[in-house]
mmCIF file of C-alpha atoms in Angstrom:
data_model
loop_
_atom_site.group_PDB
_atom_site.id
_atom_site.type_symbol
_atom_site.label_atom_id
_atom_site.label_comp_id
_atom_site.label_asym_id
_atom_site.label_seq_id
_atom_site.Cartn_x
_atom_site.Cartn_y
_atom_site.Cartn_z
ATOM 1 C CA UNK A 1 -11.637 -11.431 -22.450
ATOM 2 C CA UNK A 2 -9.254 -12.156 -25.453
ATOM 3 C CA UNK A 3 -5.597 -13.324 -24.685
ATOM 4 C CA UNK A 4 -2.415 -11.665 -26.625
ATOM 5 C CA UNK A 5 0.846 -12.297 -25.728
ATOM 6 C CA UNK A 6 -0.092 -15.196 -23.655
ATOM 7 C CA UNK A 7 -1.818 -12.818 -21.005
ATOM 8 C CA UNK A 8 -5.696 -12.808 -20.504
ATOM 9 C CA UNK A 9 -6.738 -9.369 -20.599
ATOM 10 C CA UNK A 10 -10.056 -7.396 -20.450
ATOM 11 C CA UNK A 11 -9.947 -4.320 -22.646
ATOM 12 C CA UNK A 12 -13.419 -3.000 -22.163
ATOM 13 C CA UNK A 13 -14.127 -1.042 -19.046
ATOM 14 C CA UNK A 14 -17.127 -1.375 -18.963
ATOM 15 C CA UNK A 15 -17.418 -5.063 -18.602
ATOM 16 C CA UNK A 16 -14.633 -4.805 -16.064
ATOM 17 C CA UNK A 17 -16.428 -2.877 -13.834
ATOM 18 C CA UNK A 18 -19.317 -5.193 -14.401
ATOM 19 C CA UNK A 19 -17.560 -7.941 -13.945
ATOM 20 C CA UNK A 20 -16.227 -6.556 -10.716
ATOM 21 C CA UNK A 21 -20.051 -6.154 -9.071
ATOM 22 C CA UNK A 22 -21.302 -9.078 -10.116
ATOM 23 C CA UNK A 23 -17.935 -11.105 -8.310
ATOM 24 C CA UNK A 24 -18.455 -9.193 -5.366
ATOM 25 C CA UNK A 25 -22.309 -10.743 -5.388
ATOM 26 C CA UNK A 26 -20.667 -14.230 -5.472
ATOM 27 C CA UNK A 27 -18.863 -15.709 -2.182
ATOM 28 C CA UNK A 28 -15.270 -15.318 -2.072
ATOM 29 C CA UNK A 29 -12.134 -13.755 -3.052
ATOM 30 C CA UNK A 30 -10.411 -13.138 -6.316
ATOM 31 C CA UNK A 31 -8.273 -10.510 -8.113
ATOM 32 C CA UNK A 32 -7.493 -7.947 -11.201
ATOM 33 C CA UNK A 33 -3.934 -7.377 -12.331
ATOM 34 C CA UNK A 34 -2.447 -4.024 -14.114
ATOM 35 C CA UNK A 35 -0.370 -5.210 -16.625
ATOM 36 C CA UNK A 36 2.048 -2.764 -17.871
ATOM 37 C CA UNK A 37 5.365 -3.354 -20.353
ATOM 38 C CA UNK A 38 7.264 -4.594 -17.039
ATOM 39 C CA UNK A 39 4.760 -7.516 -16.210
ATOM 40 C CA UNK A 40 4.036 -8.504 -19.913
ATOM 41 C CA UNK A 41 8.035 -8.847 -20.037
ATOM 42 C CA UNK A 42 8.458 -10.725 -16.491
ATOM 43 C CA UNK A 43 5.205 -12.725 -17.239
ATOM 44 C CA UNK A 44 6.781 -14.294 -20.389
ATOM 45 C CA UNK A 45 10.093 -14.833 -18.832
ATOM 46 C CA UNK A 46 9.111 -16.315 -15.400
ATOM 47 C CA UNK A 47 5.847 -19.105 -15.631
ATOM 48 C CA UNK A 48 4.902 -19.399 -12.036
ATOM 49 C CA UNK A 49 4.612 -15.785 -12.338
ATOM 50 C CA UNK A 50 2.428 -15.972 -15.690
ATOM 51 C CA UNK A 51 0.154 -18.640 -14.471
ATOM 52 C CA UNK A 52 -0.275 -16.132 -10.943
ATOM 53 C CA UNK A 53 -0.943 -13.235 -13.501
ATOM 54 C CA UNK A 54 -3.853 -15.626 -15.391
ATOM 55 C CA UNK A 55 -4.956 -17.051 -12.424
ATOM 56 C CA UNK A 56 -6.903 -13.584 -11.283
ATOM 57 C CA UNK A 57 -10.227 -12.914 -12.864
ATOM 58 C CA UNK A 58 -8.247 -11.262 -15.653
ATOM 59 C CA UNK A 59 -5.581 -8.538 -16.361
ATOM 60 C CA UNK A 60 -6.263 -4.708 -17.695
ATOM 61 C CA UNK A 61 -3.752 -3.201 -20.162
ATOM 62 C CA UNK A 62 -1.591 -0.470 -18.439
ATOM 63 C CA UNK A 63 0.553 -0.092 -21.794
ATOM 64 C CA UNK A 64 -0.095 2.068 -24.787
ATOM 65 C CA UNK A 65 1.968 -0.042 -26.729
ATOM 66 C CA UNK A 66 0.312 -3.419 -26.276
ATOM 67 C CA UNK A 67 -3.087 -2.115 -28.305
ATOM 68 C CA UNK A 68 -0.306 -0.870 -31.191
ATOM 69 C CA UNK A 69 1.344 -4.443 -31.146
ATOM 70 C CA UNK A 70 -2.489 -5.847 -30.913
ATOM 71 C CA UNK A 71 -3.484 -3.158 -34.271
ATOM 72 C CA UNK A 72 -0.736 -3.938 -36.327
ATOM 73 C CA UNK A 73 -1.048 -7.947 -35.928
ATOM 74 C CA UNK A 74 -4.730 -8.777 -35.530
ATOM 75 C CA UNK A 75 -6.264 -5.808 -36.986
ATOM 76 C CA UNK A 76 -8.114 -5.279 -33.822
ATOM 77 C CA UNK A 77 -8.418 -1.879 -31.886
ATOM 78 C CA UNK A 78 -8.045 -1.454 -28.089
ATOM 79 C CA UNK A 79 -7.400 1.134 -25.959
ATOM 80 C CA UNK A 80 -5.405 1.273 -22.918
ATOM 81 C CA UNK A 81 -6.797 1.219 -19.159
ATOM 82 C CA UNK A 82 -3.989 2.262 -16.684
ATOM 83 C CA UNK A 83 -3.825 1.693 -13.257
ATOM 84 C CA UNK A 84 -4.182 5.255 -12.301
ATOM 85 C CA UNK A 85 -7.384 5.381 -14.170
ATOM 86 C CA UNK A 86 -9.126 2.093 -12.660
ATOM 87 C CA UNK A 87 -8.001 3.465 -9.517
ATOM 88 C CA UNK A 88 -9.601 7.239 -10.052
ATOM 89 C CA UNK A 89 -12.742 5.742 -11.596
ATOM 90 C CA UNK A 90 -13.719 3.145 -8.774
ATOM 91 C CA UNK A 91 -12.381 5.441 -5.825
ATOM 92 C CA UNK A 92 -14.901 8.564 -7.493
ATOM 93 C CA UNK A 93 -17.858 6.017 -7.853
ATOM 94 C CA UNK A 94 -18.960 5.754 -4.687
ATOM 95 C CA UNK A 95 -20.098 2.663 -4.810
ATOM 96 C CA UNK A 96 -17.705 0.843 -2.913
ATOM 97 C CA UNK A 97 -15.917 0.073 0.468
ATOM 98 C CA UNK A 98 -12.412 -0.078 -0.302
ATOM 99 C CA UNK A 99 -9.329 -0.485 1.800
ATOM 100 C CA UNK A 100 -5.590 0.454 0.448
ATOM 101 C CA UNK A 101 -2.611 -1.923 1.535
ATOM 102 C CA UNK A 102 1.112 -1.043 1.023
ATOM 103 C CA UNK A 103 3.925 1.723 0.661
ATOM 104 C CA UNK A 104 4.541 4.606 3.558
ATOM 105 C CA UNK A 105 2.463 5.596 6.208
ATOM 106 C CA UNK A 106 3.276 9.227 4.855
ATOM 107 C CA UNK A 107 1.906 8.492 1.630
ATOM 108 C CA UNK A 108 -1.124 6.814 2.498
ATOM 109 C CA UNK A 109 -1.407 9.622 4.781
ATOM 110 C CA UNK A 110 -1.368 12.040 2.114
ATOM 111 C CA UNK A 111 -3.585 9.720 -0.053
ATOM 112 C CA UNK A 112 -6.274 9.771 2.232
ATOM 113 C CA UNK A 113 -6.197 13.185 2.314
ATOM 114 C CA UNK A 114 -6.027 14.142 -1.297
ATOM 115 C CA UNK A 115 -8.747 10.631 -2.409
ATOM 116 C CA UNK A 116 -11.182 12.482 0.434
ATOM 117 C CA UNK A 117 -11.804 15.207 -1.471
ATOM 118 C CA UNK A 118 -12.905 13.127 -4.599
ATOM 119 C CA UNK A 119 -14.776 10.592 -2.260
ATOM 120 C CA UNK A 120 -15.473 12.078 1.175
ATOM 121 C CA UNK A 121 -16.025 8.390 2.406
ATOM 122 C CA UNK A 122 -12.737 7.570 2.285
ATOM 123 C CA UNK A 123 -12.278 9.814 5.457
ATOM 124 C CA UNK A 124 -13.884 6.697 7.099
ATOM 125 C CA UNK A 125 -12.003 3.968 5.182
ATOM 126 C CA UNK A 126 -8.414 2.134 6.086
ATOM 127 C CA UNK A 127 -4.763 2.920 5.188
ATOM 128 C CA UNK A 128 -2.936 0.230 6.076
ATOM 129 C CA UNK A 129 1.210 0.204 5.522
ATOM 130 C CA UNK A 130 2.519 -3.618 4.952
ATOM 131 C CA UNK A 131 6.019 -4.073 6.508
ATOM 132 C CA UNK A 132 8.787 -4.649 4.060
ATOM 133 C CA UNK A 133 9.469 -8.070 3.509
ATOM 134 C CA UNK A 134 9.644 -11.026 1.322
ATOM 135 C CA UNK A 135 5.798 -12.043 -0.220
ATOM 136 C CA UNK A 136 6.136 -15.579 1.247
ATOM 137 C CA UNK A 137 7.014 -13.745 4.662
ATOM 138 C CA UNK A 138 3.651 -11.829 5.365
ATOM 139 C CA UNK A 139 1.039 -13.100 7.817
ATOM 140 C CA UNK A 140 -1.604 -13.487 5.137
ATOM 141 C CA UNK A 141 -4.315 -15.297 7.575
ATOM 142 C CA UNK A 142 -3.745 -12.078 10.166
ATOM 143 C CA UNK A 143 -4.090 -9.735 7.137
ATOM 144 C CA UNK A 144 -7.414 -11.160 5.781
ATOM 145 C CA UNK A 145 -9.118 -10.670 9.577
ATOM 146 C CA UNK A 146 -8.041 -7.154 9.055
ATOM 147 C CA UNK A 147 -9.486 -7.121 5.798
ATOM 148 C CA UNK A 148 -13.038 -8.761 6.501
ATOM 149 C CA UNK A 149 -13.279 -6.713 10.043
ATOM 150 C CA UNK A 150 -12.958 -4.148 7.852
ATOM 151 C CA UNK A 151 -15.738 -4.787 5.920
ATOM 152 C CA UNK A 152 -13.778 -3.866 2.676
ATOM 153 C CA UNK A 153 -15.379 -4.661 -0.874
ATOM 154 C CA UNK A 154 -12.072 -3.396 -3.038
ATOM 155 C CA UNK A 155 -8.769 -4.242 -2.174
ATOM 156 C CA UNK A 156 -6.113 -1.804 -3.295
ATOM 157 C CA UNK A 157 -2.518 -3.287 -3.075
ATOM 158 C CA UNK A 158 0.529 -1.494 -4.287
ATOM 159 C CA UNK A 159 3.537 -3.058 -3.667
ATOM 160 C CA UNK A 160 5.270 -3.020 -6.538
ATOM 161 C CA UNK A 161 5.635 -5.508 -9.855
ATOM 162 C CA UNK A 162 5.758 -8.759 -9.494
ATOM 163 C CA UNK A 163 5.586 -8.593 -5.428
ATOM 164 C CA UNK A 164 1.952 -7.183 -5.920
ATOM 165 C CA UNK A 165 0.901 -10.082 -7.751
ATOM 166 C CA UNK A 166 2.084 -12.983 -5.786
ATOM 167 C CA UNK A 167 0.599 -11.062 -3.179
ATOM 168 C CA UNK A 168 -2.370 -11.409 -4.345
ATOM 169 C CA UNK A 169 -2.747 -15.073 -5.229
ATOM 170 C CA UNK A 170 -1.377 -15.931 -1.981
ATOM 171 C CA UNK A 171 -3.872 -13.989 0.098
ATOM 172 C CA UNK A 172 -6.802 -15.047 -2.089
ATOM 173 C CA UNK A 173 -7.460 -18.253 -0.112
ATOM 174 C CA UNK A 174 -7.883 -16.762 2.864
ATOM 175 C CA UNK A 175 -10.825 -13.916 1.596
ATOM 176 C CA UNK A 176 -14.145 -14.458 1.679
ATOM 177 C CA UNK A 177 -14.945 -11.238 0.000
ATOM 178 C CA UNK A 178 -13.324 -9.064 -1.997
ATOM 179 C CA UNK A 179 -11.661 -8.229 -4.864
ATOM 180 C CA UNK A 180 -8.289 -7.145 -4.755
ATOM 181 C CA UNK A 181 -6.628 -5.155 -7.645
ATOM 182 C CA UNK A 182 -2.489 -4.399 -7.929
ATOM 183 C CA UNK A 183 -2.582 -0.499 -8.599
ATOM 184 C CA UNK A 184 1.695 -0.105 -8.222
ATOM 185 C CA UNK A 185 2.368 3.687 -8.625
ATOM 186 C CA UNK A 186 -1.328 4.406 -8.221
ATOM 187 C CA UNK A 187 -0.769 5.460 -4.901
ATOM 188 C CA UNK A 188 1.589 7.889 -5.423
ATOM 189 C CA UNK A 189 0.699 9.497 -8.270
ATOM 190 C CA UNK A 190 -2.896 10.302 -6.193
ATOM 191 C CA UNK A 191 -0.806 10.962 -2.806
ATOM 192 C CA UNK A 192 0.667 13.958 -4.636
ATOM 193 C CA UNK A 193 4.467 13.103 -2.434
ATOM 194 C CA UNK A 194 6.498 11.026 -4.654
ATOM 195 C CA UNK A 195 5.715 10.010 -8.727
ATOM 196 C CA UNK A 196 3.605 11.765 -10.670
ATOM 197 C CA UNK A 197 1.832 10.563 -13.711
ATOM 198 C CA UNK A 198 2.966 12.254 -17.302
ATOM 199 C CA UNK A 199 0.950 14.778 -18.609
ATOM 200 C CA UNK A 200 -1.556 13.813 -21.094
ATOM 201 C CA UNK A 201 -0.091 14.654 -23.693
ATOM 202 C CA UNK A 202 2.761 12.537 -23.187
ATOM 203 C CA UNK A 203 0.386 9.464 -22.294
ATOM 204 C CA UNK A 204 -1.621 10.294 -25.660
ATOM 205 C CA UNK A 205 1.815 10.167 -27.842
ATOM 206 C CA UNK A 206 3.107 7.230 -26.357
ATOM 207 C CA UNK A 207 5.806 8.862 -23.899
ATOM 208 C CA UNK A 208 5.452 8.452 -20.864
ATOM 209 C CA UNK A 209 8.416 6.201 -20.418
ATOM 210 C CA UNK A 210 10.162 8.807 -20.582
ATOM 211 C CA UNK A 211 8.439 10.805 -18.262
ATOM 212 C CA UNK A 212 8.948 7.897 -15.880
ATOM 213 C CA UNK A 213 12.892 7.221 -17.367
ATOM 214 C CA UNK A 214 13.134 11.238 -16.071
ATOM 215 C CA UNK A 215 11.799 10.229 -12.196
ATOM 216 C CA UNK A 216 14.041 7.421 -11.742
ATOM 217 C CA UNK A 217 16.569 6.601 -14.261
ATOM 218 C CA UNK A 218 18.240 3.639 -12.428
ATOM 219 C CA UNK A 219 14.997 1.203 -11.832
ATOM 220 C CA UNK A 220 13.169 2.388 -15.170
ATOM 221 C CA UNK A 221 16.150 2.136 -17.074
ATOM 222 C CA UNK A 222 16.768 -1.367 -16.139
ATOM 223 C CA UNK A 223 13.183 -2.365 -16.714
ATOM 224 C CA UNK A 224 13.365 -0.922 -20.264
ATOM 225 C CA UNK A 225 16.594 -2.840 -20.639
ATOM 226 C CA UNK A 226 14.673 -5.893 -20.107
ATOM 227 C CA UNK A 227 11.163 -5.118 -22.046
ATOM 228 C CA UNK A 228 13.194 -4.175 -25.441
ATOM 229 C CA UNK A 229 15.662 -7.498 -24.759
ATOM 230 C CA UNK A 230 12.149 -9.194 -24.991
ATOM 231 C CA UNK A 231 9.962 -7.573 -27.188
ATOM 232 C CA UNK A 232 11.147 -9.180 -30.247
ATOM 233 C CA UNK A 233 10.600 -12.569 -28.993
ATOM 234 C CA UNK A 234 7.076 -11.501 -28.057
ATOM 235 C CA UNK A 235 6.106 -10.095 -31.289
ATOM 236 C CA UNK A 236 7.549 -13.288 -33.523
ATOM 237 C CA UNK A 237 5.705 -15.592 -31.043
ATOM 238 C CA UNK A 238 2.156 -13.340 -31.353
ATOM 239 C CA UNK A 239 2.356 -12.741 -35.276
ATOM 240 C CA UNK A 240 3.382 -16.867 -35.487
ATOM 241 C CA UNK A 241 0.227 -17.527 -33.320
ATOM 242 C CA UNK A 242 -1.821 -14.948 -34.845
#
């Protein structure tokens, strides 16, 4: 793990998904974050937020910009792990019982369908939608029975940056298994309803903002707003404490 821009993130994938099996060997609960530009910008703005972001076993790196800013101050080369891909890789490995928390019952519907065909156990796994309401208002202790009668290994949550996070952290204590990782959009890009992800090509040349600008102006626009307000902060503060 190496920490840039005050966030503790793992860039290889393969020791994440080591890291993953061996925590799921160990008693208790803990969990991944996805950080993209929106939680790098909210994380450095809002502590209690950072220190829930740090407080999981680490964060992966769902911007393509963040190994550009890492390049052209350290000298050192990383490359990007998105949500959509942790989410793809772990769901097509077979290896795991998983269980996916959050957004519309038609979309998870949907999901199931469409992540059956990559995985045909998911046929026999649970969709669960979470009611909409503030993160301190969910019945975390009812939510963890459902979790560990479940049986579940991987915890997918998608509810959204930063709800997804202090989700999280505040269901943590009441796991004794698990390991929960916020996948936001993840669910519907893969439910095939709502968002989809930009083509590669985009994604390759550093677009897909845009792409995402294009699907909803109003809520992307605003978090752009807010990354570029604080990206030159961020990059003073990095090259100072390089």
């Amino acid at each position: 793990m190496q920490t840039y821009f005050n966030i503790r993130y793992e860039f290889d994938r393969d020791a994440v998904h080591k890291a993953i099996g061996d925590r799921l060997l160990r008693p208790g609960s803990d969990y991944i974050s996805v950080a993209d530009g929106v939680i790098l910008d909210t994380a450095n703005r809002v502590p209690e937020y950072l220190e829930v972001v740090n407080s999981g076993m680490f964060a992966i790196c769902d911007s393509s910009y963040v190994p550009l800013y890492i390049r052209l101050i350290h000298g050192k080369k990383y490359s990007q792990y998105c949500g959509s891909e942790i989410f793809r890789d772990i769901v097509s490995s077979r290896r795991y019982r998983m269980i996916f928390l959050g957004t519309q019952q038609p979309v998870l519907d949907a999901l199931k369908t469409n992540l059956t065909a990559m995985n045909p156990d998911v046929a026999g796994m649970t969709f669960a939608e979470l009611p909409f309401r503030a993160v301190e208002d969910f019945d975390y202790p009812a939510i963890a029975r459902m979790i560990e009668q479940d049986g579940a290994d991987i915890v997918w949550v998608a509810l959204g940056a930063p709800k997804q996070e202090y989700f999280m952290h505040r269901l943590r204590p009441h796991l004794s298994h698990g390991v929960m990782i916020a996948v936001g959009a993840a669910f519907k890009f893969y439910s095939g309803l709502a968002e989809r992800r930009a083509p590669e090509w985009m994604v390759r040349a550093h677009m897909e903002f845009l792409f995402r600008i294009a699907q909803d102006p109003r809520k992307q626009l605003r978090r752009c707003s807010n990354i570029v307000t604080s990206l030159p902060r961020l990059l003073f503060n990095e090259l100072r404490n390089r």
